[in-house]
C-alpha cells in the first residue's frame, strides 16, 4: 500500500535527524527524499530547509545542478536510454527515436497515461550489450527497434493487469 | 561424484542483464534435483571481462569456460559435466577464423594477451566475501604496512614503482602522496574518485563490483601514508550494484576491525564513508567532486590551490582514481621493482581498457602499458564484426581524440598517445568502422561536453556552444570552408582559457578528427556528402 505524503514527510524527518545540521549531508538527504517520494516535492524542500538549517534557494540550486534529482512526480515506469559512446556507435539514436515515436513524448517527458517517462543516460556500464536501455532497475541489451516496442508492450500489459 | 566443483558465475552488470540470474536459478534447481548441491560451490564473481559472450561460467578445477548460457543449458552442465565429467562441447568457445574449439578460459586469445593486476580478483572471488579476499592475500599488504613500514617507506615504495594516476591525467601517484603527507594541517582526507564519467568506460565499476576490498584496503594504506583518518568513496548513482557491494564490504571490514579504531591493534584509526553522486560529469573533476562531497553544487574551482594543500573542507586531501588504488596492495606485496618491470619506460604497470564499438570481443581487458592498438583490436578484440574495415579508435572519451588506421601500431602508453593528440584518459576504447562519420562523432562528444559544462566559465560555456553550432552547420552542409579555421581557433582558445579540465579538453575530439579526417569535413561542406551515410539522412 502506498503511504500518504504526510507519512512520508514524517519518515523523512526521522531520516534527516540522523544527519548533522548544515549543508554537508544535503546530497545524501536528497537521495533519501527521492527514494521515498520518487521525486523531490516542494514540501520536502521546506522540511529539509528547516531541519538542516539551509536556505531553500541553496537546496533548489543543488537539486537543479544534478541530473539525478527531479522536481517532477515520476511516471509508473522510468525508461533510461543509454546515449553513451558504445551505444551511440551501435545506433542508440534509432532506439531513442523509436521510443519517442511509440510513446509520443520527448526526452524527460511523461506519457499522457502516466506510464512512461524517457530519459537519456550517459553510460549504463553494460557497453558489451550496446545498445542498452533500462526500465526501472531492469537492463535490456542488444536492442532493436522491434525489441523496444515489444518491451514497451510488455510493460503496458503488466500495468493493465495490475489495474484488474 | 567425488570431486568438489567451484562454478564461477559472472555476476557483472552485462552478464546479469543478459540473463545470468535466470541461468543461476535453474542451475541451483538442477543441482538440488540431483542432490549434489553440497558438492558444488557457486561463486558469483565480478565481471570476467568478456561481456560479449555472457552469461559465462568457468568450472573449476578443470577451468572449462562456458559461454552464452541459457537457463536450459544448466541441465547439460549438471548432468554431463558435473556428474559424468564430460565437457559440454556445444557451449564452449570457438575461435572465430579457425573454428577451433577452446576449452580452457586461459587459452582464449582474449585472455592470453592480458596481464591482470587491477582485475586480478575480478571473476575469481566472491566480491562480498572477506574470507575469499583474504584467501587471495587480501589485507596482507595492510598488515605489512602497519607492522613493518613507516609512512615514508610506503610513499617511497609507491614512488619507486612509477605508478601514475589512472583517472586521466597520469600524475605520479607516489609524488601526490608525498605532497599530501608534507602538507601542513592536522586533519587530512583521502578520497577515491569512482565517478567514472567517461561514457563507454566501466573499469572502475568492475573493480568496485568485483573486488571492493582491494580499494578499501588501498585507501586505508593511503590514509596511513599521508596521515589521514577519514576517507570518502565518491560513487556515481548510476552504479547501484557497485554501491551495494561497497556498502557490504565496508560493513564487513568494520566488523573485523579492518576499519575503525586501532586497526590490526596498531595505533592507527581510519574511517570510510560512501558518498553517492547525483549525475553530473563535471563532478569527476577533483575540485568539483570535493564540492559535491561537501553537499554543494559540483562546480570546479581554479587550481592552485591544489587539493594536496587545500581540498575537502579546506584541508589537505589525497584524491586518486579507483584503478590507481587497485594497484597499491600488489605494489606493497610484490615490490616496486616487480611493478616497474612491467610496461614502458615512463608508463609502468598495466592499464584496463573498455573495448567497445565495432569490435567482436567487447569487454574489459587489462594489458601491460605499451601494448599496441593493433594488438588490442585484432588479437584481443578479435577484429571487427562482418570483416568491416578499421577506421579509427576513439580513446580517452569526451576529453580524448581518435587514432586513425595509419597509426594503428602505436603503443598505448601516456606519452605515445599524447603525441597523436589524444589521451589514455580513463581507458575507454571505442573502435569505429567505415560506418561511423567522424563529423558526427565529434558532434556527439561536443554535445556531451556542452551539455555537461557547469556554466561557471565563459570560454567553456559559450565557446563549446559556438563550436557545436559550426559542427551542426557542417553536418547539414550549410557551412563555409573558412569556418574550419574558426573551429580550430576556437578550440585552441578554449583549451588555453577554460577553468577546469572539462573545458580544456572539450575541443580535443573536434581538433583530432579535423587533423586526421579533414577530407571528410570538406566533403560535407563542399559536396554535401557523408561517406558513412550518417549525416544528411537524419531529419529532425
Ligand atoms: C571533466 C573531468 C572529469 C573527470 N572525471 C574523472 C572520473 O570520472 N574519474 C576519475 O578518476 N578521474 C576523473 N577526472 C580526473 C580527476 O580530476 C583527478 O585527476 C583524478 O581523480 C586523480 O586521480 P589519479 O591521480 O589517481 O588519476 C576528471 C577530470 C576532469 C577534468
Ligand atoms: S555506452 Fe551504453 S552501456 Fe556503456
XYZ file of C-alpha atoms and ligand atoms in Angstrom:
739
model
C 0.000 0.000 0.000
C 1.215 3.452 -0.809
C 1.940 5.720 2.094
C 0.396 9.154 2.189
C 2.526 12.192 1.669
C 2.269 13.284 5.301
C 3.503 9.925 6.478
C 6.394 10.035 4.059
C 7.293 13.508 5.262
C 7.253 12.195 8.802
C 9.623 9.414 7.731
C 11.860 11.910 6.008
C 12.001 13.995 9.158
C 13.232 10.989 11.123
C 15.798 10.324 8.415
C 17.122 13.896 8.456
C 17.642 13.650 12.207
C 20.409 11.113 11.549
C 22.424 13.759 9.743
C 24.319 16.710 11.163
C 22.899 20.199 10.605
C 24.305 22.200 7.741
C 24.920 21.533 4.094
C 27.435 18.707 4.417
C 24.956 15.842 4.100
C 22.447 17.638 1.880
C 23.009 15.400 -1.133
C 22.592 12.267 0.992
C 19.319 13.660 2.318
C 18.120 14.498 -1.182
C 18.906 10.947 -2.313
C 16.799 9.660 0.568
C 13.992 12.047 -0.308
C 13.917 10.932 -3.899
C 13.989 7.316 -2.780
C 10.922 7.910 -0.590
C 8.821 10.047 -2.919
C 10.223 9.160 -6.332
C 10.914 12.878 -6.763
C 11.579 15.914 -4.626
C 8.335 17.658 -3.675
C 8.186 21.284 -2.527
C 7.049 20.245 0.951
C 10.205 18.182 1.330
C 12.390 21.127 0.361
C 10.757 23.223 3.088
C 11.218 20.451 5.600
C 14.871 19.890 4.713
C 15.484 23.616 4.845
C 14.024 23.834 8.331
C 15.686 20.717 9.694
C 19.182 21.228 8.266
C 19.138 24.994 8.502
C 19.991 25.501 4.837
C 18.257 28.116 2.658
C 15.633 26.811 0.249
C 17.350 28.627 -2.608
C 20.568 26.758 -1.875
C 18.729 23.435 -1.829
C 16.984 24.319 -5.062
C 20.364 25.197 -6.592
C 21.779 21.829 -5.659
C 18.730 19.916 -6.923
C 18.779 21.574 -10.308
C 22.532 21.171 -10.736
C 22.428 17.384 -10.680
C 20.701 15.389 -13.389
C 19.717 12.713 -10.953
C 17.294 14.789 -8.912
C 13.911 15.681 -10.266
C 11.144 18.016 -9.157
C 8.561 16.234 -11.304
C 6.417 13.404 -9.983
C 7.531 10.121 -11.503
C 5.846 8.007 -14.101
C 4.976 4.426 -13.306
C 7.927 3.134 -15.287
C 11.120 5.011 -15.837
C 12.856 4.281 -19.122
C 16.523 5.233 -19.357
C 18.021 5.005 -22.809
C 21.780 4.825 -22.864
C 23.279 7.535 -25.039
C 26.866 6.629 -24.099
C 29.594 6.245 -26.684
C 29.401 2.494 -27.152
C 25.641 2.660 -27.550
C 25.915 5.650 -29.847
C 28.237 3.721 -32.165
C 25.719 0.867 -32.195
C 22.777 3.091 -33.062
C 21.290 4.398 -29.814
C 19.607 7.229 -31.681
C 17.389 4.741 -33.522
C 16.333 3.274 -30.212
C 15.564 6.678 -28.799
C 13.590 7.714 -31.861
C 11.590 4.516 -31.771
C 10.697 5.180 -28.157
C 9.774 8.769 -28.858
C 7.536 7.675 -31.715
C 5.963 4.780 -29.884
C 5.253 6.776 -26.737
C 4.699 10.106 -28.425
C 6.887 12.047 -25.989
C 10.220 13.838 -25.949
C 13.088 13.225 -23.534
C 12.273 13.979 -19.892
C 8.541 13.924 -20.623
C 5.953 11.654 -19.129
C 3.420 9.946 -21.368
C -0.194 11.039 -21.177
C -1.279 7.868 -19.423
C 1.461 8.495 -16.824
C 3.033 5.118 -17.519
C 6.388 6.029 -19.022
C 8.970 8.729 -18.857
C 12.032 8.559 -21.064
C 15.392 9.843 -20.005
C 18.811 9.748 -21.591
C 21.641 8.182 -19.624
C 25.366 8.567 -20.112
C 26.535 5.002 -19.891
C 24.834 2.236 -18.048
C 28.050 0.255 -17.816
C 26.793 -2.579 -19.997
C 28.559 -1.439 -23.143
C 29.115 -5.034 -24.257
C 25.389 -5.263 -24.828
C 25.028 -1.960 -26.671
C 22.565 -0.506 -27.453
C 21.113 -0.656 -23.975
C 18.149 0.721 -22.056
C 16.848 0.334 -18.532
C 13.256 0.161 -17.378
C 13.435 0.900 -13.668
C 16.182 -1.477 -12.447
C 15.935 -3.928 -15.333
C 18.580 -3.705 -18.067
C 17.728 -4.596 -21.680
C 20.594 -5.059 -24.127
C 21.255 -5.678 -27.824
C 18.134 -3.726 -28.636
C 16.498 -3.487 -31.991
C 13.575 -1.283 -32.909
C 11.200 -4.250 -32.763
C 12.523 -5.377 -29.431
C 11.956 -1.936 -27.929
C 8.312 -1.935 -28.962
C 7.911 -5.433 -27.628
C 9.360 -4.436 -24.252
C 7.134 -1.373 -24.015
C 4.109 -3.520 -24.794
C 5.067 -5.955 -22.072
C 5.059 -3.150 -19.534
C 1.748 -1.872 -20.845
C 0.257 -5.296 -20.306
C 1.783 -5.565 -16.879
C 0.259 -2.230 -15.916
C -3.198 -3.120 -17.196
C -3.106 -6.408 -15.330
C -2.282 -4.619 -12.102
C -5.337 -2.449 -12.543
C -7.580 -5.521 -12.793
C 30.928 -37.794 -7.938
C 33.756 -37.307 -5.521
C 35.055 -34.042 -6.799
C 34.101 -30.744 -5.385
C 33.442 -28.240 -8.131
C 33.650 -24.490 -7.991
C 31.445 -22.762 -10.508
C 32.450 -19.186 -11.076
C 29.407 -17.410 -12.367
C 29.986 -13.938 -13.695
C 27.691 -11.519 -11.908
C 28.902 -8.428 -13.706
C 26.311 -5.977 -14.975
C 26.456 -7.259 -18.540
C 26.064 -10.920 -17.652
C 23.232 -10.238 -15.227
C 21.351 -8.294 -17.829
C 21.791 -10.978 -20.436
C 20.083 -13.435 -18.135
C 22.812 -14.577 -15.748
C 20.460 -14.895 -12.811
C 17.821 -16.961 -14.600
C 20.616 -19.336 -15.525
C 21.796 -19.422 -11.929
C 18.347 -20.169 -10.560
C 17.929 -23.020 -12.976
C 21.381 -24.311 -12.092
C 20.552 -24.368 -8.393
C 17.343 -26.190 -9.190
C 19.204 -28.826 -11.225
C 21.801 -29.302 -8.506
C 19.051 -29.868 -5.971
C 17.288 -32.286 -8.257
C 20.413 -34.418 -8.403
C 21.150 -33.918 -4.760
C 24.607 -32.542 -5.315
C 24.250 -29.012 -4.091
C 26.755 -29.728 -1.331
C 29.466 -30.799 -3.720
C 29.212 -27.741 -5.905
C 30.041 -24.273 -4.855
C 28.560 -21.463 -6.916
C 30.629 -18.313 -6.641
C 29.138 -15.136 -8.010
C 32.085 -13.119 -9.209
C 32.683 -9.692 -10.621
C 32.978 -9.073 -14.346
C 35.103 -11.657 -16.151
C 35.666 -9.144 -18.902
C 34.328 -10.850 -21.970
C 30.863 -9.323 -21.844
C 30.035 -10.162 -25.445
C 29.793 -13.866 -24.572
C 27.694 -13.522 -21.441
C 26.346 -15.054 -19.352
C 29.506 -17.039 -18.738
C 30.594 -19.653 -16.226
C 34.025 -21.106 -15.527
C 34.037 -24.551 -13.951
C 36.953 -25.243 -11.634
C 39.144 -27.224 -11.015
C 39.039 -28.002 -14.746
C 38.988 -24.360 -15.821
C 36.395 -25.031 -18.509
C 34.798 -21.929 -19.921
C 31.133 -21.954 -20.980
C 29.544 -19.068 -22.820
C 26.173 -17.608 -23.800
C 24.319 -19.726 -21.311
C 20.586 -20.071 -21.320
C 18.602 -21.479 -18.396
C 18.029 -24.711 -20.299
C 21.810 -25.257 -20.544
C 22.020 -25.768 -16.785
C 20.697 -29.297 -17.153
C 23.507 -30.350 -19.500
C 26.214 -28.768 -17.407
C 24.984 -30.577 -14.318
C 24.199 -33.934 -15.871
C 27.084 -34.146 -18.319
C 29.934 -32.158 -16.854
C 29.407 -32.285 -13.116
C 28.003 -35.782 -12.866
C 29.832 -37.571 -15.656
C 32.883 -35.418 -16.179
C 32.082 -34.857 -19.852
C 32.622 -31.346 -21.128
C 29.590 -29.920 -22.929
C 31.035 -29.207 -26.353
C 28.301 -27.017 -27.745
C 28.733 -24.406 -25.001
C 32.462 -23.932 -25.496
C 34.174 -21.003 -27.103
C 35.021 -21.284 -30.783
C 37.822 -19.312 -32.369
C 36.434 -17.078 -34.996
C 38.537 -17.886 -38.029
C 39.777 -21.381 -37.441
C 36.571 -22.589 -35.781
C 38.922 -24.202 -33.299
C 37.161 -25.089 -30.086
C 38.778 -23.805 -26.930
C 38.035 -25.436 -23.616
C 40.199 -23.615 -21.111
C 39.488 -19.999 -20.273
C 43.219 -19.303 -20.168
C 43.638 -20.372 -23.790
C 41.144 -17.987 -25.287
C 43.122 -15.306 -27.149
C 41.096 -12.624 -25.413
C 42.598 -13.675 -22.083
C 46.040 -14.769 -23.276
C 47.483 -11.355 -24.001
C 46.220 -9.928 -20.759
C 48.058 -9.389 -17.531
C 45.814 -8.909 -14.550
C 46.933 -6.792 -11.640
C 43.994 -4.471 -11.135
C 41.453 -7.081 -12.165
C 43.308 -9.979 -10.559
C 40.401 -10.960 -8.345
C 37.545 -9.968 -10.634
C 35.859 -13.110 -11.825
C 37.812 -15.220 -9.339
C 36.391 -14.438 -5.929
C 33.010 -13.683 -4.471
C 33.173 -9.906 -4.056
C 31.032 -9.986 -0.934
C 33.262 -12.453 0.885
C 36.029 -11.075 3.042
C 37.310 -14.625 3.622
C 37.853 -15.179 -0.080
C 39.585 -11.836 -0.413
C 41.895 -12.703 2.459
C 42.473 -16.096 0.830
C 43.939 -14.199 -2.121
C 46.485 -12.332 0.026
C 43.920 -9.702 0.926
C 44.897 -7.488 3.818
C 48.463 -8.823 3.887
C 49.566 -5.533 2.356
C 47.876 -3.520 5.096
C 49.324 -5.836 7.743
C 52.789 -5.373 6.295
C 52.399 -1.615 6.100
C 51.108 -1.221 9.650
C 53.605 -3.528 11.305
C 56.780 -3.167 9.272
C 56.750 0.092 7.380
C 56.883 3.757 8.226
C 54.622 6.084 6.216
C 57.715 7.365 4.410
C 58.639 3.816 3.379
C 55.186 3.308 1.893
C 55.452 6.502 -0.094
C 58.930 5.575 -1.309
C 57.714 2.201 -2.486
C 54.854 3.758 -4.466
C 57.181 6.400 -5.887
C 59.757 3.828 -6.967
C 57.101 1.726 -8.642
C 56.428 4.502 -11.140
C 52.651 4.186 -10.692
C 50.773 7.064 -12.293
C 47.170 8.137 -11.856
C 44.665 6.147 -13.882
C 41.918 8.746 -13.649
C 43.083 10.665 -16.677
C 45.988 12.971 -16.082
C 48.643 10.356 -15.288
C 50.143 12.286 -12.389
C 52.785 10.277 -10.450
C 50.914 8.730 -7.536
C 53.812 8.498 -5.078
C 54.611 12.152 -5.543
C 51.000 13.087 -4.870
C 51.039 11.072 -1.650
C 54.231 12.812 -0.579
C 52.753 16.247 -1.256
C 49.759 15.458 0.923
C 51.943 13.967 3.657
C 54.160 17.065 3.719
C 51.240 19.448 3.606
C 50.717 21.292 6.888
C 47.477 20.882 8.775
C 46.195 18.396 11.297
C 43.155 16.895 9.654
C 43.585 15.318 6.236
C 41.324 13.356 3.935
C 41.635 10.527 1.457
C 39.169 10.326 -1.427
C 38.563 7.679 -4.026
C 37.202 9.022 -7.283
C 34.674 6.496 -8.530
C 32.612 8.899 -10.567
C 33.698 7.289 -13.839
C 32.041 9.773 -16.121
C 33.501 8.791 -19.486
C 30.511 7.255 -21.298
C 31.799 3.942 -22.556
C 34.272 3.126 -19.799
C 33.353 0.807 -16.964
C 36.577 -0.498 -15.431
C 36.129 1.296 -12.131
C 32.685 -0.128 -11.875
C 34.015 -3.633 -12.448
C 36.695 -3.253 -9.806
C 34.164 -1.999 -7.270
C 31.691 -4.707 -8.153
C 34.250 -7.469 -8.435
C 36.839 -6.679 -5.798
C 35.676 -3.898 -3.474
C 38.005 -4.856 -0.632
C 41.107 -4.136 -2.711
C 40.082 -0.484 -2.971
C 39.144 -0.263 0.700
C 42.461 -1.796 1.756
C 44.434 0.515 -0.528
C 42.626 3.583 0.774
C 43.450 2.526 4.324
C 47.112 2.217 3.346
C 46.923 5.637 1.729
C 45.413 7.042 4.914
C 48.318 5.684 6.913
C 50.868 7.001 4.419
C 49.552 10.554 4.178
C 48.299 10.867 7.746
C 44.536 10.874 7.216
C 41.894 9.319 9.434
C 38.859 9.776 7.234
C 38.197 8.568 3.707
C 35.365 9.025 1.228
C 34.493 6.979 -1.819
C 32.531 9.045 -4.304
C 30.499 6.693 -6.498
C 28.112 7.673 -9.230
C 24.452 6.957 -8.587
C 24.171 5.049 -11.862
C 26.110 2.178 -10.290
C 23.690 0.705 -7.740
C 25.355 -2.708 -7.668
C 28.782 -1.213 -7.009
C 27.307 0.860 -4.191
C 25.631 -2.172 -2.672
C 28.791 -4.271 -2.766
C 30.898 -1.450 -1.372
C 28.443 -0.926 1.485
C 28.547 -4.593 2.341
C 32.347 -4.689 2.111
C 32.768 -1.650 4.343
C 30.419 -3.149 6.918
C 32.404 -6.381 6.982
C 35.692 -4.530 7.231
C 34.363 -2.668 10.281
C 33.192 -5.917 11.860
C 36.668 -7.380 11.582
C 38.315 -4.171 12.742
C 39.955 -3.613 9.372
C 38.387 -0.171 9.502
C 37.736 1.918 12.573
C 39.875 2.337 15.640
C 43.252 0.694 16.277
C 43.341 -1.295 13.080
C 45.374 -4.514 13.499
C 45.851 -3.494 17.107
C 48.108 -0.675 15.986
C 47.899 2.956 16.836
C 46.087 3.829 13.621
C 42.419 4.764 13.036
C 40.690 5.035 9.705
C 37.025 5.603 8.861
C 35.478 5.236 5.444
C 32.199 6.576 4.072
C 30.442 6.322 0.740
C 29.138 9.403 -0.997
C 26.745 8.824 -3.852
C 26.991 11.210 -6.790
C 23.931 12.626 -8.465
C 24.659 12.593 -12.147
C 26.991 15.350 -13.254
C 30.008 14.585 -15.426
C 31.962 17.539 -14.138
C 31.877 16.011 -10.639
C 34.619 13.633 -11.813
C 36.900 16.651 -11.798
C 38.580 16.667 -8.438
C 37.697 20.132 -7.160
C 34.095 19.760 -8.309
C 33.923 16.345 -6.687
C 35.023 17.753 -3.371
C 32.359 20.439 -3.511
C 29.849 17.722 -4.152
C 31.042 15.739 -1.119
C 30.529 18.931 0.879
C 26.905 18.938 -0.271
C 27.202 21.797 -2.731
C 26.712 22.278 -6.438
C 29.560 20.440 -8.130
C 31.316 23.275 -9.886
C 35.112 23.261 -10.134
C 37.455 25.795 -8.576
C 40.613 27.204 -10.053
C 43.866 25.404 -9.199
C 46.061 26.271 -7.327
C 45.376 25.737 -4.508
C 45.661 22.041 -5.296
C 43.738 19.505 -3.229
C 47.021 18.424 -1.634
C 47.157 21.863 0.011
C 43.523 22.819 0.351
C 40.987 20.213 -0.577
C 37.927 18.830 1.111
C 36.594 21.219 3.791
C 39.725 23.278 3.117
C 42.012 20.523 4.421
C 44.871 18.713 2.620
C 43.309 15.927 0.589
C 44.563 12.971 -1.374
C 42.376 12.063 -4.322
C 43.032 9.074 -6.534
C 41.082 7.038 -9.008
C 39.708 3.540 -8.303
C 42.102 1.815 -10.664
C 45.061 3.684 -9.196
C 44.162 2.374 -5.741
C 43.616 -1.127 -7.082
C 47.339 -1.310 -7.917
C 48.568 -0.289 -4.486
C 48.316 -3.534 -2.477
C 50.111 -5.507 -5.162
C 52.943 -2.994 -5.252
C 53.342 -3.243 -1.480
C 53.321 -7.041 -1.582
C 55.392 -7.699 -4.667
C 57.613 -4.647 -4.520
C 58.220 -1.625 -6.694
C 60.863 -3.445 -8.760
C 58.353 -6.008 -9.899
C 55.805 -3.350 -10.824
C 58.248 -1.137 -12.677
C 59.436 -4.071 -14.751
C 56.022 -4.057 -16.446
C 55.127 -1.528 -19.107
C 57.249 1.032 -20.910
C 59.977 3.374 -19.764
C 57.691 6.093 -18.489
C 54.368 4.297 -18.212
C 54.616 1.476 -15.718
C 52.295 -1.361 -14.939
C 49.091 -2.211 -16.724
C 46.034 -0.346 -17.905
C 42.485 -1.560 -18.088
C 40.675 -0.675 -21.282
C 36.984 -0.937 -22.004
C 36.761 -2.265 -25.536
C 33.517 -1.391 -27.254
C 32.020 -0.278 -30.509
C 32.581 -2.084 -33.784
C 34.552 -4.972 -32.363
C 33.916 -8.672 -31.863
C 35.020 -9.094 -28.258
C 33.639 -6.227 -26.305
C 34.545 -6.116 -22.657
C 37.243 -5.209 -20.196
C 40.859 -6.018 -20.863
C 43.933 -5.365 -18.785
C 47.213 -5.228 -20.666
C 50.733 -4.003 -19.946
C 51.219 -0.353 -20.848
C 52.650 -0.118 -24.323
C 50.506 -2.831 -25.905
C 49.779 -1.617 -29.414
C 46.394 -0.577 -30.674
C 46.688 -3.247 -33.336
C 47.128 -5.998 -30.767
C 44.129 -4.642 -28.893
C 41.867 -4.576 -31.901
C 42.882 -7.701 -33.766
C 44.356 -10.100 -31.228
C 42.417 -9.348 -28.075
C 39.389 -7.771 -29.643
C 39.130 -10.396 -32.372
C 38.784 -7.838 -35.144
C 35.716 -6.040 -36.413
C 32.384 -7.771 -36.988
C 31.405 -8.683 -40.565
C 35.023 -8.064 -41.589
C 34.406 -4.341 -41.713
C 37.420 -2.131 -42.174
C 39.005 -0.420 -39.167
C 38.706 3.322 -39.498
C 39.790 4.788 -36.160
C 39.614 4.279 -32.425
C 38.409 6.940 -30.042
C 40.355 6.863 -26.832
C 40.019 8.961 -23.714
C 36.294 9.591 -24.077
C 34.988 13.137 -24.460
C 38.372 14.528 -23.371
C 40.353 12.455 -25.825
C 40.752 12.067 -29.528
C 40.937 9.471 -32.216
C 43.750 7.323 -33.559
C 43.363 6.634 -37.286
C 44.350 3.492 -39.160
C 47.783 4.766 -40.178
C 48.828 4.871 -36.525
C 47.427 1.518 -35.534
C 50.897 0.337 -34.471
C 51.048 2.991 -31.763
C 51.859 1.583 -28.335
C 49.207 2.574 -25.853
C 51.063 4.476 -23.148
C 50.754 8.028 -21.817
C 53.495 9.537 -23.987
C 52.898 7.859 -27.346
C 49.212 8.577 -27.279
C 49.771 12.175 -26.279
C 51.945 12.678 -29.360
C 48.919 11.867 -31.501
C 46.809 14.492 -29.755
C 44.767 12.239 -27.538
C 44.994 10.846 -24.018
C 44.725 7.446 -22.370
C 42.152 9.021 -20.095
C 40.136 6.563 -18.159
C 40.703 3.886 -20.793
C 37.557 3.875 -22.873
C 38.473 2.495 -26.283
C 35.772 2.705 -28.905
C 36.513 1.045 -32.216
C 34.944 2.542 -35.300
C 34.444 1.142 -38.760
C 33.580 2.832 -42.024
C 30.041 3.177 -40.704
C 30.965 5.980 -38.319
C 31.055 9.528 -39.598
C 33.840 11.498 -37.966
C 31.968 14.804 -38.087
C 29.037 13.174 -36.366
C 31.369 11.633 -33.789
C 32.934 14.993 -32.998
C 29.451 16.422 -32.706
C 28.388 13.654 -30.380
C 31.219 14.354 -27.949
C 30.841 18.086 -28.116
C 27.114 17.818 -27.456
C 28.066 15.801 -24.426
C 30.588 18.258 -23.001
C 28.401 21.211 -23.912
C 25.552 19.639 -22.018
C 27.758 18.847 -19.036
C 29.507 22.201 -18.901
C 28.750 23.620 -15.477
C 28.462 27.102 -16.893
C 30.875 28.731 -14.499
C 33.455 29.937 -17.022
C 32.538 31.655 -20.295
C 35.105 30.013 -22.566
C 33.631 26.606 -21.865
C 30.002 27.691 -21.648
C 29.928 29.874 -24.756
C 32.936 28.575 -26.653
C 31.797 24.984 -26.879
C 28.329 26.185 -27.864
C 29.771 28.163 -30.763
C 31.836 25.175 -31.856
C 28.782 22.985 -31.738
C 26.821 25.427 -33.882
C 29.507 25.269 -36.550
C 29.543 21.472 -36.414
C 25.790 21.382 -36.773
C 26.014 23.550 -39.861
C 28.735 21.323 -41.309
C 26.684 18.221 -40.822
C 23.778 19.868 -42.605
C 26.013 21.024 -45.444
C 25.455 24.688 -44.650
C 28.938 25.706 -43.523
C 31.687 27.551 -45.357
C 35.238 26.229 -45.692
C 36.660 29.164 -43.698
C 34.706 28.018 -40.701
C 37.076 25.104 -40.272
C 39.823 27.556 -39.337
C 37.476 29.279 -36.951
C 36.734 25.905 -35.388
C 40.437 25.279 -34.788
C 40.959 28.790 -33.477
C 38.062 28.492 -31.059
C 39.218 25.078 -29.925
C 42.715 26.262 -29.158
C 41.435 29.290 -27.252
C 39.087 27.198 -25.132
C 41.869 24.743 -24.309
C 44.007 27.584 -23.061
C 41.436 29.550 -21.105
C 38.862 27.213 -19.588
C 38.717 26.926 -15.826
C 38.871 23.177 -15.461
C 39.849 20.046 -17.298
C 36.390 19.650 -18.775
C 36.607 22.795 -20.852
C 40.323 22.479 -21.501
C 39.873 19.098 -23.129
C 36.422 19.544 -24.653
C 37.763 20.623 -28.078
C 40.011 17.535 -28.367
C 37.588 15.272 -30.237
C 36.947 18.045 -32.763
C 40.596 19.015 -33.181
C 41.744 15.446 -33.563
C 39.105 14.418 -36.100
C 39.891 17.595 -38.027
C 43.554 16.682 -38.000
C 43.128 13.175 -39.355
C 39.855 13.358 -41.266
C 39.804 16.831 -42.708
C 38.741 15.435 -46.078
C 35.526 14.181 -44.501
C 34.759 17.635 -43.154
C 35.471 19.085 -46.597
C 33.203 16.550 -48.278
C 30.374 17.589 -46.007
C 30.927 21.248 -46.800
C 31.741 21.115 -50.496
C 29.865 18.106 -51.796
C 27.141 17.773 -49.157
C 28.204 14.191 -48.860
C 28.660 11.966 -45.834
C 30.619 8.868 -46.786
C 29.406 6.922 -43.782
C 25.855 7.737 -44.723
C 25.020 9.196 -41.344
C 24.557 12.929 -41.714
C 22.226 14.012 -44.450
C 19.735 11.259 -43.836
C 18.834 12.469 -40.403
C 15.863 14.722 -40.386
C 14.896 16.352 -37.167
C 35.838 16.800 -16.582
C 36.671 15.832 -15.827
C 36.145 14.606 -15.485
C 36.888 13.695 -14.759
N 36.327 12.500 -14.459
C 37.039 11.627 -13.725
C 36.456 10.381 -13.367
O 35.333 10.074 -13.736
N 37.189 9.510 -12.615
C 38.461 9.819 -12.201
O 39.068 9.019 -11.504
N 39.029 10.981 -12.539
C 38.356 11.892 -13.281
N 38.950 13.082 -13.599
C 40.323 13.347 -13.116
C 40.322 13.882 -11.682
O 40.187 15.289 -11.718
C 41.615 13.566 -10.947
O 42.678 13.967 -11.745
C 41.796 12.133 -10.620
O 40.724 11.648 -9.875
C 43.070 11.937 -9.840
O 43.294 10.580 -9.569
P 44.566 9.811 -10.179
O 45.792 10.619 -9.928
O 44.567 8.521 -9.455
O 44.298 9.647 -11.640
C 38.213 14.012 -14.359
C 38.739 15.233 -14.717
C 38.004 16.135 -15.451
C 38.615 17.432 -15.809
S 27.704 3.247 -23.605
Fe 25.770 2.339 -23.302
S 26.130 0.985 -21.674
Fe 28.063 1.959 -21.916
